[in-house]
Short mmCIF file of C-alpha atoms and ligand atoms in Angstrom, two decimals:
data_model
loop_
_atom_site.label_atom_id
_atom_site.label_comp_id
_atom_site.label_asym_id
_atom_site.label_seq_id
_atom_site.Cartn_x
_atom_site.Cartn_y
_atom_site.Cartn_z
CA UNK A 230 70.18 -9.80 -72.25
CA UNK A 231 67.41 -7.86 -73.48
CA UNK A 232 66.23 -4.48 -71.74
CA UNK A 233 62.63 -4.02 -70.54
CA UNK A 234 61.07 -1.60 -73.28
CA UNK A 235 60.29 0.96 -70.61
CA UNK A 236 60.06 4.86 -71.63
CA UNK A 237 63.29 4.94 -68.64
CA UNK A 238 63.77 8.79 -68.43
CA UNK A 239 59.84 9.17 -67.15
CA UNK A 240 59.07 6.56 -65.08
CA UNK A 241 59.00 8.50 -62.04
CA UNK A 242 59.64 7.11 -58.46
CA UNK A 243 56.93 4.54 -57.81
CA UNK A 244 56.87 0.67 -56.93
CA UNK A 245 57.09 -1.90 -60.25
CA UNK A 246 56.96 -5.39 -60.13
CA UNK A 247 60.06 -6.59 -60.92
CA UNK A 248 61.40 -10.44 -62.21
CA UNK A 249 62.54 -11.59 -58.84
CA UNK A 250 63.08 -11.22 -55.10
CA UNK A 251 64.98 -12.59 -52.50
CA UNK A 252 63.87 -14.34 -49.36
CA UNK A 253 65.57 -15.76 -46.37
CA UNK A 254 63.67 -16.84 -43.15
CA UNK A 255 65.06 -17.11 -39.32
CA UNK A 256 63.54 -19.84 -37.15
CA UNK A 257 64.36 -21.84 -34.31
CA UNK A 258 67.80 -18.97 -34.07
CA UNK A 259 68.87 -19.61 -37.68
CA UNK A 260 68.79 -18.34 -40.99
CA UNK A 261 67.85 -20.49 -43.72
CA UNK A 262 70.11 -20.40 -47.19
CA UNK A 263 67.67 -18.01 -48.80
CA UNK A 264 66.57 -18.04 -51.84
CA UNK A 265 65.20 -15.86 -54.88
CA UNK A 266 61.73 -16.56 -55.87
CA UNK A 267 58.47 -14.51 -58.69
CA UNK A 268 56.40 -14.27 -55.29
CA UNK A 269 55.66 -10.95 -54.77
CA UNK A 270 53.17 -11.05 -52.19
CA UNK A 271 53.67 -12.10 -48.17
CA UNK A 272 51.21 -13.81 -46.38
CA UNK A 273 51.36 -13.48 -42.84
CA UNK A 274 49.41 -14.34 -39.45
CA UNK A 275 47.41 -11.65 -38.18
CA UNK A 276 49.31 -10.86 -35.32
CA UNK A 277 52.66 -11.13 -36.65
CA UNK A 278 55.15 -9.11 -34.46
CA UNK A 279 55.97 -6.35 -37.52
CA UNK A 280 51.99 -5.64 -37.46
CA UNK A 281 51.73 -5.25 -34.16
CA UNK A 282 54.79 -3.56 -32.92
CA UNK A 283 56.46 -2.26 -35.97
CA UNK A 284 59.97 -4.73 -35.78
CA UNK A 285 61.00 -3.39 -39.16
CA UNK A 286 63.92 -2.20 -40.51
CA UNK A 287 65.15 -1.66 -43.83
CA UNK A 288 68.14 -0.15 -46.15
CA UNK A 289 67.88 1.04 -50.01
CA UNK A 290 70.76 1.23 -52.50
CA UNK A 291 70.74 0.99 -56.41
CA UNK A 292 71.92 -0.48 -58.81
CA UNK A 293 72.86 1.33 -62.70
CA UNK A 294 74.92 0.61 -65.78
CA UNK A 295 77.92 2.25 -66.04
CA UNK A 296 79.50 3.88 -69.23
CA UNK A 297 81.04 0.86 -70.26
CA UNK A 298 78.69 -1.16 -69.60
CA UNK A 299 78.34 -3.27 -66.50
CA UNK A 300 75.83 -3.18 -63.58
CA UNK A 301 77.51 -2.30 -60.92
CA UNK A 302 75.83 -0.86 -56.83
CA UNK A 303 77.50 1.65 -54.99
CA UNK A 304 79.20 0.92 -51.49
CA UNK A 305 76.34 -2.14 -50.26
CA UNK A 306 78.62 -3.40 -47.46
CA UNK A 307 77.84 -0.43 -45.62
CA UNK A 308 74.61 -0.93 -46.45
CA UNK A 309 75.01 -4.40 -45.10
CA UNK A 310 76.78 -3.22 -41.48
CA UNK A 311 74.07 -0.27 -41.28
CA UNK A 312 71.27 -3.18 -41.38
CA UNK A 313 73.27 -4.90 -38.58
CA UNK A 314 73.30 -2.20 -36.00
CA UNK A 315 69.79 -1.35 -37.03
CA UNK A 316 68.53 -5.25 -36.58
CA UNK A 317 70.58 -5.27 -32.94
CA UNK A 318 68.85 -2.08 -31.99
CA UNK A 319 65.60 -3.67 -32.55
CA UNK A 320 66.44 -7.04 -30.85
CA UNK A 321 66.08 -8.67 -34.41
CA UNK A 322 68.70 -11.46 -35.53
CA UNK A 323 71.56 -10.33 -37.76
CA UNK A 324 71.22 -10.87 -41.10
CA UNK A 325 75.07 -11.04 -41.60
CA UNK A 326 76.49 -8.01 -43.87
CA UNK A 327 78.61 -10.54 -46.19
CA UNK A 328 75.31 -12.55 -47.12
CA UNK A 329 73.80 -9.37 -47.44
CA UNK A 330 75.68 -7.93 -50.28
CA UNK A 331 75.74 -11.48 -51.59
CA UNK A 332 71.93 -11.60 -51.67
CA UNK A 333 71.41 -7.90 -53.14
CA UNK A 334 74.02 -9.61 -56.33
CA UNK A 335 71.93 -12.18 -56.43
CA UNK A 336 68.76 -10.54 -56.96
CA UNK A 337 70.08 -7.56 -59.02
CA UNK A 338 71.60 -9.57 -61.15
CA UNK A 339 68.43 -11.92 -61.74
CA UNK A 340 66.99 -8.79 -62.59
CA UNK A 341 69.13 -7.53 -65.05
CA UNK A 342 66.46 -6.49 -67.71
CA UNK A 343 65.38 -4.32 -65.10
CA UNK A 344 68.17 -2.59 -64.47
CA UNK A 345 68.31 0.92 -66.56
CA UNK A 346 70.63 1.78 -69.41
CA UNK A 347 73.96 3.73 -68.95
CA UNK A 348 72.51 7.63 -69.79
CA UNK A 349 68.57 7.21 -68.86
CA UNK A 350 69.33 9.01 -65.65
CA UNK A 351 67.24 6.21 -64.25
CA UNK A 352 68.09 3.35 -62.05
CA UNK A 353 67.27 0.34 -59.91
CA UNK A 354 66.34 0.79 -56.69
CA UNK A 355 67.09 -2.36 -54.39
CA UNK A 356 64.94 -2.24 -51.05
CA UNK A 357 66.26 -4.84 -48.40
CA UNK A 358 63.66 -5.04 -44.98
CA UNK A 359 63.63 -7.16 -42.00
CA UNK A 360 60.31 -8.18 -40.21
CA UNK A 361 59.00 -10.30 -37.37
CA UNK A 362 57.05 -13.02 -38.79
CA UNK A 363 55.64 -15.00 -36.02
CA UNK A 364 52.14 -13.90 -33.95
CA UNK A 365 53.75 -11.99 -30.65
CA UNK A 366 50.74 -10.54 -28.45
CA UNK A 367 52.79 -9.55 -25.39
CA UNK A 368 55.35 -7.10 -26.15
CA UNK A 369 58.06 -8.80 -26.94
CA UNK A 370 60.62 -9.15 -30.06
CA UNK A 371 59.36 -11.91 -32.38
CA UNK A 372 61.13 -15.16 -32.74
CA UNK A 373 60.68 -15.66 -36.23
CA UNK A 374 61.90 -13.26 -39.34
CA UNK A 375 62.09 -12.73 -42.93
CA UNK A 376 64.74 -11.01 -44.90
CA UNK A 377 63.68 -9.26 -48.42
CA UNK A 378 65.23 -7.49 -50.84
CA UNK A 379 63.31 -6.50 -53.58
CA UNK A 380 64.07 -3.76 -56.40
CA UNK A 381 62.02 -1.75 -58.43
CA UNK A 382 63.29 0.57 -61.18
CA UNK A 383 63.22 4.38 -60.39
CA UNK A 384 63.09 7.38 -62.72
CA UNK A 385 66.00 10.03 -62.93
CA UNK A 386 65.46 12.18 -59.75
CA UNK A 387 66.19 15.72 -61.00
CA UNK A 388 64.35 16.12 -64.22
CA UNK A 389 65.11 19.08 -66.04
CA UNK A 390 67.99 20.51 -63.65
CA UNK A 391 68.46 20.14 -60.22
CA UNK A 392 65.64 22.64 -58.44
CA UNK A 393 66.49 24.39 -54.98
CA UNK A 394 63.98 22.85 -51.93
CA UNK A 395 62.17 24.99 -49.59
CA UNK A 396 62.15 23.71 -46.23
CA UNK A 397 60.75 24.22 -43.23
CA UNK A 398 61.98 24.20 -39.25
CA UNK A 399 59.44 21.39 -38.19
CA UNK A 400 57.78 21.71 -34.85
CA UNK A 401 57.24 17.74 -34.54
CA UNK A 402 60.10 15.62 -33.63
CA UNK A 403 61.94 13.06 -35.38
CA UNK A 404 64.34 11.26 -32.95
CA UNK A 405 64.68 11.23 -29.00
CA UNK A 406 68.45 11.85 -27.99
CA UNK A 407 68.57 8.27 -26.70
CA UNK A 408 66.03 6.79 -29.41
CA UNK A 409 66.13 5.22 -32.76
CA UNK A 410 67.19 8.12 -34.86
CA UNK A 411 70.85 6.17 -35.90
CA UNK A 412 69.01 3.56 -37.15
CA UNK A 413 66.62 2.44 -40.38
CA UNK A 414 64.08 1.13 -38.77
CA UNK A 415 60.36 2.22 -40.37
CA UNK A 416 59.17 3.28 -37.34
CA UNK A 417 61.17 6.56 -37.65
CA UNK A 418 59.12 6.80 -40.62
CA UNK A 419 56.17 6.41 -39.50
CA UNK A 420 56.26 8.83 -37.45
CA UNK A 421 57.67 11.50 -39.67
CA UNK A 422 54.45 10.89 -41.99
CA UNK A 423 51.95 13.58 -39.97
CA UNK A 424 55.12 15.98 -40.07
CA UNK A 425 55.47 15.93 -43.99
CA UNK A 426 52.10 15.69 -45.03
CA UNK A 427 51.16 18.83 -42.97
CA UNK A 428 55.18 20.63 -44.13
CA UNK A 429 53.97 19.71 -47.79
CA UNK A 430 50.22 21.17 -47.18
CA UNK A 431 52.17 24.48 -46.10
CA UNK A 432 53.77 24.62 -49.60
CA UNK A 433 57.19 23.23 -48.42
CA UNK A 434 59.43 20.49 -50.20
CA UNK A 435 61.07 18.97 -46.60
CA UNK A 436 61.39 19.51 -42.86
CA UNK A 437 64.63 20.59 -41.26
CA UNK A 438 64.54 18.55 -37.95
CA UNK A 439 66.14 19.92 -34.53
CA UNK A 440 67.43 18.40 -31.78
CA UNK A 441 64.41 17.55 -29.51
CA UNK A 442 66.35 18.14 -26.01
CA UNK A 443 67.04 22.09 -26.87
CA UNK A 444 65.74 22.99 -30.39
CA UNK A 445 69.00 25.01 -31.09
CA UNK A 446 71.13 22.29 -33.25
CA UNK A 447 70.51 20.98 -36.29
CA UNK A 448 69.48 17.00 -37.16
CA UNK A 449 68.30 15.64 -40.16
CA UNK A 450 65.33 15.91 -42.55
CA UNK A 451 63.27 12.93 -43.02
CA UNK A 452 65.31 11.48 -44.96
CA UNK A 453 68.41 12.71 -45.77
CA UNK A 454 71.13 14.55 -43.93
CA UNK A 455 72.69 17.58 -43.65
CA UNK A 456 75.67 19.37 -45.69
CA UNK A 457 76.44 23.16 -45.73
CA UNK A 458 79.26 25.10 -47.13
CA UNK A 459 80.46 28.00 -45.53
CA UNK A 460 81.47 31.00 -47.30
CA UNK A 461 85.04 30.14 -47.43
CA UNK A 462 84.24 26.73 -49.39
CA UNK A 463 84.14 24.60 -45.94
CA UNK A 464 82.18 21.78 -45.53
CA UNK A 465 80.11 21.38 -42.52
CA UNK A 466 78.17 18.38 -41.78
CA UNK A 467 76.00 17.81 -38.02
CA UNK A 468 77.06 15.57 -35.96
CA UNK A 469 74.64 13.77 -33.52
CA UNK A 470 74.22 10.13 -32.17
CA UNK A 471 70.54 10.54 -33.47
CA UNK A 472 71.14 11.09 -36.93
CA UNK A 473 71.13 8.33 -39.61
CA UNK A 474 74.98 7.69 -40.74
CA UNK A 475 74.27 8.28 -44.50
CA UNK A 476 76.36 6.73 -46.46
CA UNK A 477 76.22 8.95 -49.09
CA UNK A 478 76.93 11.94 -47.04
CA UNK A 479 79.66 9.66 -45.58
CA UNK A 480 80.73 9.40 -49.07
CA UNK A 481 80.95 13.30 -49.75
CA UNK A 482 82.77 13.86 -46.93
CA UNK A 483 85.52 11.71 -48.25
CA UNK A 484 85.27 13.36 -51.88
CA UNK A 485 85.33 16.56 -50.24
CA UNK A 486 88.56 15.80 -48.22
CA UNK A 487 90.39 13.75 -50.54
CA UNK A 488 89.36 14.73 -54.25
CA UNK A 489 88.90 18.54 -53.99
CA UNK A 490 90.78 19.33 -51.46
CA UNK A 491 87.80 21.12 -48.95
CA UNK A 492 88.51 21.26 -45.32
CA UNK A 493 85.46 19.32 -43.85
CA UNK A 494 84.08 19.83 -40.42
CA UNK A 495 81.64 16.89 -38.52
CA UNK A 496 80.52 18.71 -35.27
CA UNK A 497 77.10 19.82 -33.87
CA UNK A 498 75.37 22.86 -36.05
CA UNK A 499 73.66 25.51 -33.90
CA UNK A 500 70.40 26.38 -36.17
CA UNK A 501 72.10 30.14 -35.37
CA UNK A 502 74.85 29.31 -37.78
CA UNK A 503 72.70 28.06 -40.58
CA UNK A 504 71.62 32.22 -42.20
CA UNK A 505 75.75 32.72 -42.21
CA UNK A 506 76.57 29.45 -44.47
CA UNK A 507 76.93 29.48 -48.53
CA UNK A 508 75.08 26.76 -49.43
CA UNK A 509 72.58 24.03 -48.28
CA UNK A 510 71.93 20.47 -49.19
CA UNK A 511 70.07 16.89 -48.89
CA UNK A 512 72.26 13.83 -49.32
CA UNK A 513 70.64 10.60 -49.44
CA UNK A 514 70.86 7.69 -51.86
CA UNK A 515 67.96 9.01 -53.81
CA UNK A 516 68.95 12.29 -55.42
CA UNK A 517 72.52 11.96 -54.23
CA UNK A 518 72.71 16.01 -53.28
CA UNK A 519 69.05 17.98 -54.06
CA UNK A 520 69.98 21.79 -53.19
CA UNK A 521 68.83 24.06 -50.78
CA UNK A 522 67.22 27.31 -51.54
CA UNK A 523 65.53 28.67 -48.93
CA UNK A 524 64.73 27.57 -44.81
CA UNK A 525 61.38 28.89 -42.86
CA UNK A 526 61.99 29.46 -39.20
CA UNK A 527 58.22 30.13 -38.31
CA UNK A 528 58.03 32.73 -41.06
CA UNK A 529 61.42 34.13 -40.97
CA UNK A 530 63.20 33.25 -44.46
CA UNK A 531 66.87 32.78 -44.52
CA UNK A 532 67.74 32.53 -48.54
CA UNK A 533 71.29 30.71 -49.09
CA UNK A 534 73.43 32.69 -51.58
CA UNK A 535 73.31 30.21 -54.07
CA UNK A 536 69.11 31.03 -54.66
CA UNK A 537 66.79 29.37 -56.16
CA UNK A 538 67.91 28.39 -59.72
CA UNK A 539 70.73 26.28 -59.50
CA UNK A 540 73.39 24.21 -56.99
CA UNK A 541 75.67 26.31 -55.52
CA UNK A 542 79.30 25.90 -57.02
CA UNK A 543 80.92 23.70 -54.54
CA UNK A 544 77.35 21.43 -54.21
CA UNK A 545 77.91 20.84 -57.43
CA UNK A 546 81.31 20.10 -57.71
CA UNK A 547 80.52 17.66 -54.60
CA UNK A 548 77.65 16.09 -56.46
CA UNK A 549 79.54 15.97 -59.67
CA UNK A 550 82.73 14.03 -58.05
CA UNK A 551 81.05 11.89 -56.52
CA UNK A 552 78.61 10.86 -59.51
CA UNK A 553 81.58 10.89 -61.66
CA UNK A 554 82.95 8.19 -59.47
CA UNK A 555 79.62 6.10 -59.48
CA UNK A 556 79.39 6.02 -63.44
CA UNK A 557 82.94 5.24 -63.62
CA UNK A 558 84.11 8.24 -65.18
CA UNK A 559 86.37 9.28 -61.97
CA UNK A 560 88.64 6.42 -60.33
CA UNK A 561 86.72 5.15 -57.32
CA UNK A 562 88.13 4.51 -54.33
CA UNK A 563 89.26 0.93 -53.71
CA UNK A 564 86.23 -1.02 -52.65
CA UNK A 565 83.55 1.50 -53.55
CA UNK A 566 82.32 0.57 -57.03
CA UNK A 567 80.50 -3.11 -56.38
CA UNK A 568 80.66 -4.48 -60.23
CA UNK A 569 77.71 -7.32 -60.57
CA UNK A 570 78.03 -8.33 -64.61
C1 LIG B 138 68.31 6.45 -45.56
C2 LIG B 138 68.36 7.75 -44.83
C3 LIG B 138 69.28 8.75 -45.17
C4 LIG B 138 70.21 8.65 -46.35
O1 LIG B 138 71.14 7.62 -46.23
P1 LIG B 138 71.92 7.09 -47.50
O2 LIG B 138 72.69 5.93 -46.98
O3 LIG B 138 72.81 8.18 -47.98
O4 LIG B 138 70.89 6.72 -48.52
C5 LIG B 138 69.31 9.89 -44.38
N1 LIG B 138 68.46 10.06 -43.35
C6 LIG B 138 67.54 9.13 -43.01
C7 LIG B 138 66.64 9.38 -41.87
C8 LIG B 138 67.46 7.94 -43.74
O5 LIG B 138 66.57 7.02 -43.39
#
């Protein structure tokens, strides 16, 4: 199978029209067998229930070519159950996880050419959503849906070295205690949009989230969660029922424990603690772990140890494990490692 003749290193992170997507539709309390199709546009009624109240949810994973050679994803039956307890939140049928990671093989794999080369750095994203389909005026959940996936290939996300963010204690809110925070729905998104635009006109890379109820723990950014290392090499990760379970941090947690050895601690993080830790960073799907530098508390700096240069020794040895293990250079653990061809 030939490649797409894409320059791969610079293609940044921006949508492409891939080969093929997949598409399942529920009506009258059923899903249909689904099915992958070169449509890449919806057409919908006017009032559909997604346009009018926002019943969305999605997930993103990728896809890559390991060293010897096969397309593999990383962990999508998580992916799969985190789509579940997101669709229940929102009153939205299951799309059930096992059909779930079949469909993302089905349309990775029938976009193979699309699907970067083993050392490009790059990859492809796969983007799975959920909307109501059918016109709902009073507010109500829809009765009809359609399942997606489609994927789109994405640039390597640290070009040149991996560069220390700059973030900043938001003042907005991104999840009530009792809310939607656990879940992917886009609606968490939306309203996160105001809060990064303005955090990014400031001159800042992210927003550091606190719990809305007292402002004294820490959440979430925007996207990504949490990990700090204390000075003594521990790793500390916040716990709260309005955080989204990221499976990648879920991942690190595990590579921390049971590859180097760390002692790992999930519990709530007073924002108090965060000027005594090491080191500072994002984990999402996306970059994996993108270190912290430096955190703005209404002007008052607190600069991690580790600066502004580089990772900080055991972030790196974190983000190194656990990349090792997704290009297939480190044994995975059993079940991790999804191979597709
Ligand atoms: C998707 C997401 C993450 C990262 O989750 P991964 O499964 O690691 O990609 C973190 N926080 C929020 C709010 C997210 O939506």
């Amino acid at each position: 199978m030939e490649k797409k003749n894409l320059d791969w290193a610079n293609i940044g992170f921006g949508y492409m029209t891939t080969s093929m997507r997949y598409v399942a539709n529920y009506k009258d309390g059923a899903w249909d067998e689904g099915t992958l199709t070169t449509d890449a546009t919806i057409t919908l009624n006017e009032c559909a229930g997604v346009l009018q109240y926002a019943q969305t949810c999605f997930e993103g994973l990728k896809a890559y070519t390991t060293e010897d050679g096969h397309i593999v994803t990383f962990r999508p039956d998580l992916n799969g159950s985190r789509m579940e307890d997101s669709a229940r939140r929102l009153e939205m049928p299951v799309f059930p996880k096992e059909r779930f990671v079949d469909a993302v093989c089905q349309v990775v794999k029938a976009n193979a050419e699309w699907v970067p080369p083993y050392g490009s750095g790059a990859t492809l994203y796969i983007r799975p959503y959920m909307f109501g389909s059918n016109p709902v005026i009073g507010v109500k959940p829809a009765d009809e849906y359609q399942f997606r996936i489609f994927t789109t290939p994405v640039g390597p996300y640290f070009k040149g070295g991996a560069k220390p963010l700059t973030i900043k204690v938001s003042d907005f809110d991104r999840a009530a205690p009792q809310g939607t925070g656990h879940i992917k729905a886009g609606l968490n998104y939306a309203m996160s949009l105001h809060a990064i635009v303005t955090a990014h006109q400031e001159g800042y890379d992210e927003n550091m989230y606190l719990d809305p109820a007292t402002r004294t723990k820490v959440e979430e950014t925007g996207g990504a969660n949490f990990i700090f290392v204390t000075k003594d090499h521990k790793v500390v990760t916040p716990k709260s029922d309005s955080i989204l379970p990221s499976i990648t941090r879920r991942s690190l947690i595990y590579v921390a424990k049971e590859y180097l050895g760390l002692e790992v601690e999930e519990r709530e993080v007073l924002f108090e603690e965060v000027k005594d830790f090491a080191e500072c960073g994002l984990c999402g799907t996306a970059a994996v772990i993108s270190p912290v530098g430096k955190i703005v508390d209404h002007g008052k700096e607190i600069c991690l140890p580790s600066g502004m240069t580089e990772m900080g020794p055991v972030t790196k040895k974190l983000y190194d494990t656990l990349t090792g293990i997704q290009m297939g250079h480190i044994q995975a653990p059993e079940g991790w490692i999804r191979v597709i061809e």
